[in-house]
Amino acid sequence: MDETRKRRRRDRRDPHPPRIVLNDRDKAIIWTVYQYRVLRQDQLQVLFFGSRAAAQRRLALLYHHGFLERQFLLVRPGIMNSPTLYLLDRRGEELLRSEYGMEEVSWNTSHNHVSSDFLDHALAINDVRIAVTLACQKTGYELLAWYSETQIKQDYDRVQVKSAHGRTRSVAVVPDSYFALATPFGNTHFFLELDRGTMTTRRFRDKVEAFLAYYRSGGYEKRYGAKSLRVLTVTLSQRRLENLKAVTEEAGGTVWFWFGVLSDLTPETVLTQPVWQVATREGKAALIAPHS
């Protein structure tokens, strides 16, 4: 009985799991977990499965066979009630190398040692990314690229920003993500910032000034090969949104800067419904529209 109980623990691998034959969906799941760094079970469910039970069974197999690591987001007392998180594990890395020819897989076991703050931030960004991905599937738009903060940090630019006192300082330009879409109205390019209310408004203003200086210097166009840019800031509340919008306007930010509340951004709304607010403008707007 004791052995059976151990095998049923969510944080222990079954030493004798049922046999698995990897299918195309399994391989896509492993690749997606690597690209996103960490995903909740419900996030993987909406991307790949029709039901919670199907997601739970298959993801558990991938965990027990060592393709994925499993951790838990401790939001309630006791591990049995905590949301399940999936990250890449050793056999998953091996599969990416053999199946996809990815010799430069940027992963090792230390990447799975992450703080609760990192998890909260990464999972919220991934909520936005999933909403955009599914919205593209619904509309027929194409998600041309998505670069995470980790990818951007591997090779980023710096820009010179002048303070109110006339002093110039060098600032790194590292948004939380960059992505680009192809739509019937042209290609669109975005920086994404996910604000959980932990950043001071002074620090946020610094980021706005850096983005403005980066664009005006020509560094953005040189790096991303595009002239169009919108900076999306996603917050957790309307009150925080209004505060950051005001800070952005005080820093000289105009219609490049868009703001949304995370709970409003779904696959049905994120691209085509008026759920965004724009610096220096009243009301709400859709992100993708003929004259957006």
Coordinates of C-alpha atoms in Angstrom, one line a residue:
M1 CA 0.0 0.0 0.0
D2 CA 2.8 2.4 0.8
E3 CA 4.4 1.8 -2.6
T4 CA 1.1 2.4 -4.3
R5 CA 0.7 5.7 -2.5
K6 CA 4.2 6.8 -3.5
R7 CA 3.5 6.1 -7.1
R8 CA 0.3 8.2 -7.0
R9 CA 2.2 11.3 -5.7
R10 CA 2.1 14.0 -8.3
D11 CA 5.7 15.0 -7.7
R12 CA 7.2 11.5 -8.0
R13 CA 7.8 9.7 -11.3
D14 CA 6.4 6.2 -11.6
P15 CA 9.4 3.8 -11.9
H16 CA 7.4 1.5 -14.1
P17 CA 5.1 3.8 -16.2
P18 CA 2.8 2.4 -19.0
R19 CA 4.5 2.1 -22.4
I20 CA 4.4 5.2 -24.6
V21 CA 4.8 5.6 -28.4
L22 CA 5.4 9.2 -29.2
N23 CA 3.0 10.7 -31.8
D24 CA 3.2 14.0 -33.7
R25 CA 1.2 15.8 -31.0
D26 CA 3.6 14.6 -28.3
K27 CA 6.5 16.0 -30.3
A28 CA 4.7 19.3 -30.8
I29 CA 4.0 19.5 -27.1
I30 CA 7.6 19.0 -26.2
W31 CA 8.7 21.6 -28.7
T32 CA 6.1 24.1 -27.5
V33 CA 7.1 23.6 -23.8
Y34 CA 10.7 24.4 -24.8
Q35 CA 9.7 27.5 -26.7
Y36 CA 7.4 28.8 -23.9
R37 CA 9.9 27.7 -21.1
V38 CA 7.0 26.8 -18.8
L39 CA 3.3 26.0 -19.3
R40 CA 0.4 25.2 -17.0
Q41 CA -1.6 22.1 -17.8
D42 CA -4.6 24.2 -18.7
Q43 CA -2.5 26.2 -21.1
L44 CA -1.4 23.0 -22.8
Q45 CA -4.9 21.7 -22.8
V46 CA -6.3 24.7 -24.8
L47 CA -3.4 24.4 -27.3
F48 CA -3.5 20.6 -27.8
F49 CA -6.4 18.8 -26.2
G50 CA -10.1 18.6 -26.2
S51 CA -10.6 17.8 -22.5
R52 CA -8.9 18.1 -19.2
A53 CA -8.8 14.3 -18.7
A54 CA -7.0 13.8 -22.0
A55 CA -4.5 16.4 -21.3
Q56 CA -3.8 15.1 -17.8
R57 CA -3.3 11.5 -19.0
R58 CA -1.0 12.3 -21.9
L59 CA 1.1 14.9 -20.1
A60 CA 1.5 12.6 -17.1
L61 CA 2.9 10.0 -19.5
L62 CA 5.4 12.5 -21.0
Y63 CA 6.4 13.3 -17.4
H64 CA 6.8 9.8 -16.2
H65 CA 8.9 8.9 -19.2
G66 CA 11.3 11.9 -18.6
F67 CA 10.4 14.0 -21.6
L68 CA 8.9 16.8 -19.5
E69 CA 9.5 18.0 -15.9
R70 CA 6.6 18.6 -13.6
Q71 CA 6.4 21.3 -11.0
F72 CA 3.5 22.9 -9.0
L73 CA 2.3 26.4 -8.6
L74 CA 1.7 26.6 -4.9
V75 CA -1.3 28.9 -4.7
R76 CA -3.2 26.8 -2.1
P77 CA -2.1 24.7 0.9
G78 CA -1.0 21.3 -0.2
I79 CA 0.5 20.0 -3.5
M80 CA -2.5 18.0 -4.4
N81 CA -4.5 21.2 -5.1
S82 CA -1.8 23.1 -6.9
P83 CA -1.9 23.8 -10.7
T84 CA 0.5 21.5 -12.6
L85 CA 3.4 23.1 -14.5
Y86 CA 5.4 21.5 -17.3
L87 CA 9.0 22.3 -18.3
L88 CA 11.5 20.5 -20.6
D89 CA 13.4 17.6 -19.3
R90 CA 16.4 15.5 -20.4
R91 CA 14.7 13.1 -22.8
G92 CA 12.7 16.1 -24.3
E93 CA 16.0 17.8 -25.0
E94 CA 17.3 14.7 -26.7
L95 CA 14.2 14.5 -28.8
L96 CA 14.6 18.1 -30.0
R97 CA 18.1 17.3 -31.1
S98 CA 17.3 14.1 -32.9
E99 CA 13.8 14.9 -34.3
Y100 CA 14.2 18.5 -35.2
G101 CA 17.9 18.7 -35.7
M102 CA 18.2 21.4 -33.0
E103 CA 21.9 21.1 -32.2
E104 CA 21.8 24.4 -30.3
V105 CA 19.1 23.6 -27.8
S106 CA 19.5 26.2 -25.1
W107 CA 18.5 24.2 -22.1
N108 CA 20.0 22.4 -19.1
T109 CA 18.6 21.2 -15.8
S110 CA 19.3 24.5 -14.1
H111 CA 16.7 26.2 -16.3
N112 CA 14.1 24.3 -14.3
H113 CA 15.1 25.9 -11.0
V114 CA 12.9 29.0 -11.2
S115 CA 11.5 31.3 -8.6
S116 CA 7.8 31.9 -7.9
D117 CA 8.1 35.5 -9.2
F118 CA 9.6 34.2 -12.5
L119 CA 6.8 31.6 -12.8
D120 CA 4.0 34.2 -12.3
H121 CA 5.5 36.6 -14.8
A122 CA 6.3 33.9 -17.4
L123 CA 2.9 32.2 -17.2
A124 CA 1.1 35.6 -17.6
I125 CA 3.2 36.3 -20.7
N126 CA 2.3 32.9 -22.0
D127 CA -1.4 33.6 -21.5
V128 CA -1.0 36.5 -23.9
R129 CA 1.0 34.5 -26.3
I130 CA -1.5 31.7 -26.4
A131 CA -4.4 34.1 -26.9
V132 CA -2.5 35.7 -29.9
T133 CA -1.7 32.2 -31.3
L134 CA -5.2 30.9 -31.1
A135 CA -6.6 34.3 -32.4
C136 CA -4.4 33.9 -35.5
Q137 CA -5.8 30.4 -36.1
K138 CA -9.3 31.8 -35.8
T139 CA -8.7 34.8 -38.1
G140 CA -6.3 33.4 -40.6
Y141 CA -3.6 35.8 -39.6
E142 CA 0.0 34.5 -39.5
L143 CA 2.2 34.7 -36.4
L144 CA 5.5 35.5 -38.2
A145 CA 7.7 35.5 -35.1
W146 CA 7.7 35.5 -31.3
Y147 CA 10.9 36.2 -29.4
S148 CA 10.9 35.7 -25.7
E149 CA 12.8 37.9 -23.2
T150 CA 15.3 35.0 -22.8
Q151 CA 16.0 35.0 -26.6
I152 CA 16.3 38.8 -26.8
K153 CA 18.8 38.8 -23.9
Q154 CA 21.1 36.6 -25.9
D155 CA 21.8 39.5 -28.3
Y156 CA 20.3 42.8 -27.3
D157 CA 20.8 46.5 -28.1
R158 CA 21.5 49.5 -25.9
V159 CA 20.4 53.0 -26.4
Q160 CA 21.5 56.4 -25.1
V161 CA 18.8 58.1 -23.0
K162 CA 19.1 61.7 -21.7
S163 CA 17.7 62.4 -18.2
A164 CA 15.7 65.5 -17.2
H165 CA 19.0 66.9 -15.8
G166 CA 20.8 66.5 -19.2
R167 CA 22.8 63.4 -18.2
T168 CA 23.1 60.6 -20.8
R169 CA 23.0 57.0 -19.8
S170 CA 23.2 53.7 -21.7
V171 CA 20.0 51.6 -21.3
A172 CA 19.5 48.0 -22.4
V173 CA 16.4 47.5 -24.6
V174 CA 14.9 44.2 -23.5
P175 CA 11.1 43.9 -23.8
D176 CA 9.4 40.9 -22.3
S177 CA 8.6 39.7 -25.8
Y178 CA 8.7 40.8 -29.4
F179 CA 6.2 39.4 -32.0
A180 CA 5.1 40.1 -35.5
L181 CA 1.9 39.3 -37.4
A182 CA 0.9 39.1 -41.1
T183 CA -2.6 40.4 -41.6
P184 CA -4.7 41.5 -44.6
F185 CA -3.9 45.1 -43.6
G186 CA -0.1 44.6 -43.6
N187 CA 2.5 43.2 -41.3
T188 CA 2.5 44.5 -37.7
H189 CA 5.2 44.4 -35.1
F190 CA 5.0 44.6 -31.3
F191 CA 6.9 44.8 -28.1
L192 CA 5.1 43.2 -25.2
E193 CA 5.5 44.3 -21.6
L194 CA 3.7 42.3 -18.8
D195 CA 3.2 44.4 -15.7
R196 CA 2.2 42.6 -12.5
G197 CA 2.4 45.8 -10.4
T198 CA 5.8 45.1 -9.0
M199 CA 7.7 47.7 -11.0
T200 CA 7.8 51.3 -9.8
T201 CA 6.3 54.0 -12.1
R202 CA 9.8 55.6 -12.3
R203 CA 11.2 52.3 -13.7
F204 CA 8.3 52.0 -16.1
R205 CA 8.9 55.6 -17.3
D206 CA 12.6 54.7 -17.9
K207 CA 11.4 51.8 -20.1
V208 CA 9.1 54.1 -22.1
E209 CA 11.9 56.6 -22.7
A210 CA 14.2 53.8 -23.7
F211 CA 11.7 52.5 -26.3
L212 CA 11.2 56.0 -27.7
A213 CA 14.9 56.6 -28.0
Y214 CA 15.5 53.2 -29.5
Y215 CA 12.9 53.8 -32.2
R216 CA 14.0 57.3 -33.0
S217 CA 17.7 56.3 -33.2
G218 CA 17.0 53.8 -36.0
G219 CA 18.2 50.9 -33.8
Y220 CA 14.8 49.3 -33.8
E221 CA 14.4 49.3 -37.6
K222 CA 18.0 48.0 -38.0
R223 CA 17.4 45.1 -35.6
Y224 CA 13.9 44.1 -36.6
G225 CA 13.8 45.2 -40.2
A226 CA 10.5 47.1 -39.7
K227 CA 9.4 50.7 -39.3
S228 CA 6.0 50.0 -37.6
L229 CA 6.0 49.3 -33.9
R230 CA 3.5 49.2 -31.1
V231 CA 4.4 48.7 -27.5
L232 CA 1.8 46.6 -25.7
T233 CA 1.6 46.8 -21.9
V234 CA -0.6 44.2 -20.3
T235 CA -1.6 44.8 -16.6
L236 CA -3.7 43.0 -14.1
S237 CA -6.2 45.7 -13.3
Q238 CA -7.9 48.7 -14.9
R239 CA -6.6 51.0 -12.2
R240 CA -3.0 50.0 -12.9
L241 CA -3.5 50.4 -16.6
E242 CA -4.7 54.0 -16.2
N243 CA -1.8 54.8 -14.0
L244 CA 0.8 53.5 -16.5
K245 CA -1.0 55.1 -19.4
A246 CA -0.7 58.5 -17.6
V247 CA 3.0 57.9 -16.9
T248 CA 3.6 57.0 -20.6
E249 CA 1.9 60.2 -21.7
E250 CA 4.0 62.3 -19.3
A251 CA 7.1 60.7 -20.8
G252 CA 6.1 61.7 -24.3
G253 CA 4.6 58.4 -25.4
T254 CA 1.8 58.7 -27.9
V255 CA -0.1 56.2 -30.1
W256 CA 2.7 53.7 -30.3
F257 CA 1.8 52.7 -26.7
W258 CA -1.2 50.4 -26.1
F259 CA -2.6 49.0 -22.8
G260 CA -4.8 46.1 -21.9
V261 CA -5.9 44.1 -18.9
L262 CA -4.9 40.5 -18.9
S263 CA -8.3 39.1 -18.1
D264 CA -9.8 40.9 -21.1
L265 CA -7.4 39.3 -23.6
T266 CA -8.8 36.1 -24.9
P267 CA -8.5 34.4 -28.3
E268 CA -11.8 36.0 -29.3
T269 CA -10.8 39.5 -28.3
V270 CA -7.1 40.1 -28.2
L271 CA -6.6 41.0 -31.9
T272 CA -10.0 42.1 -33.3
Q273 CA -12.1 43.5 -30.4
P274 CA -11.8 46.9 -28.8
V275 CA -10.2 45.8 -25.5
W276 CA -7.1 48.1 -25.8
Q277 CA -6.5 51.6 -24.7
V278 CA -4.1 53.9 -26.5
A279 CA -1.8 56.6 -25.1
T280 CA -3.2 60.2 -25.8
R281 CA -6.5 58.7 -26.9
E282 CA -9.9 58.1 -25.2
G283 CA -11.9 55.0 -25.4
K284 CA -10.9 51.6 -26.6
A285 CA -9.6 50.1 -29.9
A286 CA -9.0 46.8 -31.6
L287 CA -5.4 45.9 -32.1
I288 CA -5.8 44.8 -35.7
A289 CA -8.2 46.9 -37.9
P290 CA -8.0 48.4 -41.4
H291 CA -6.8 51.7 -40.0
S292 CA -5.2 50.6 -36.7

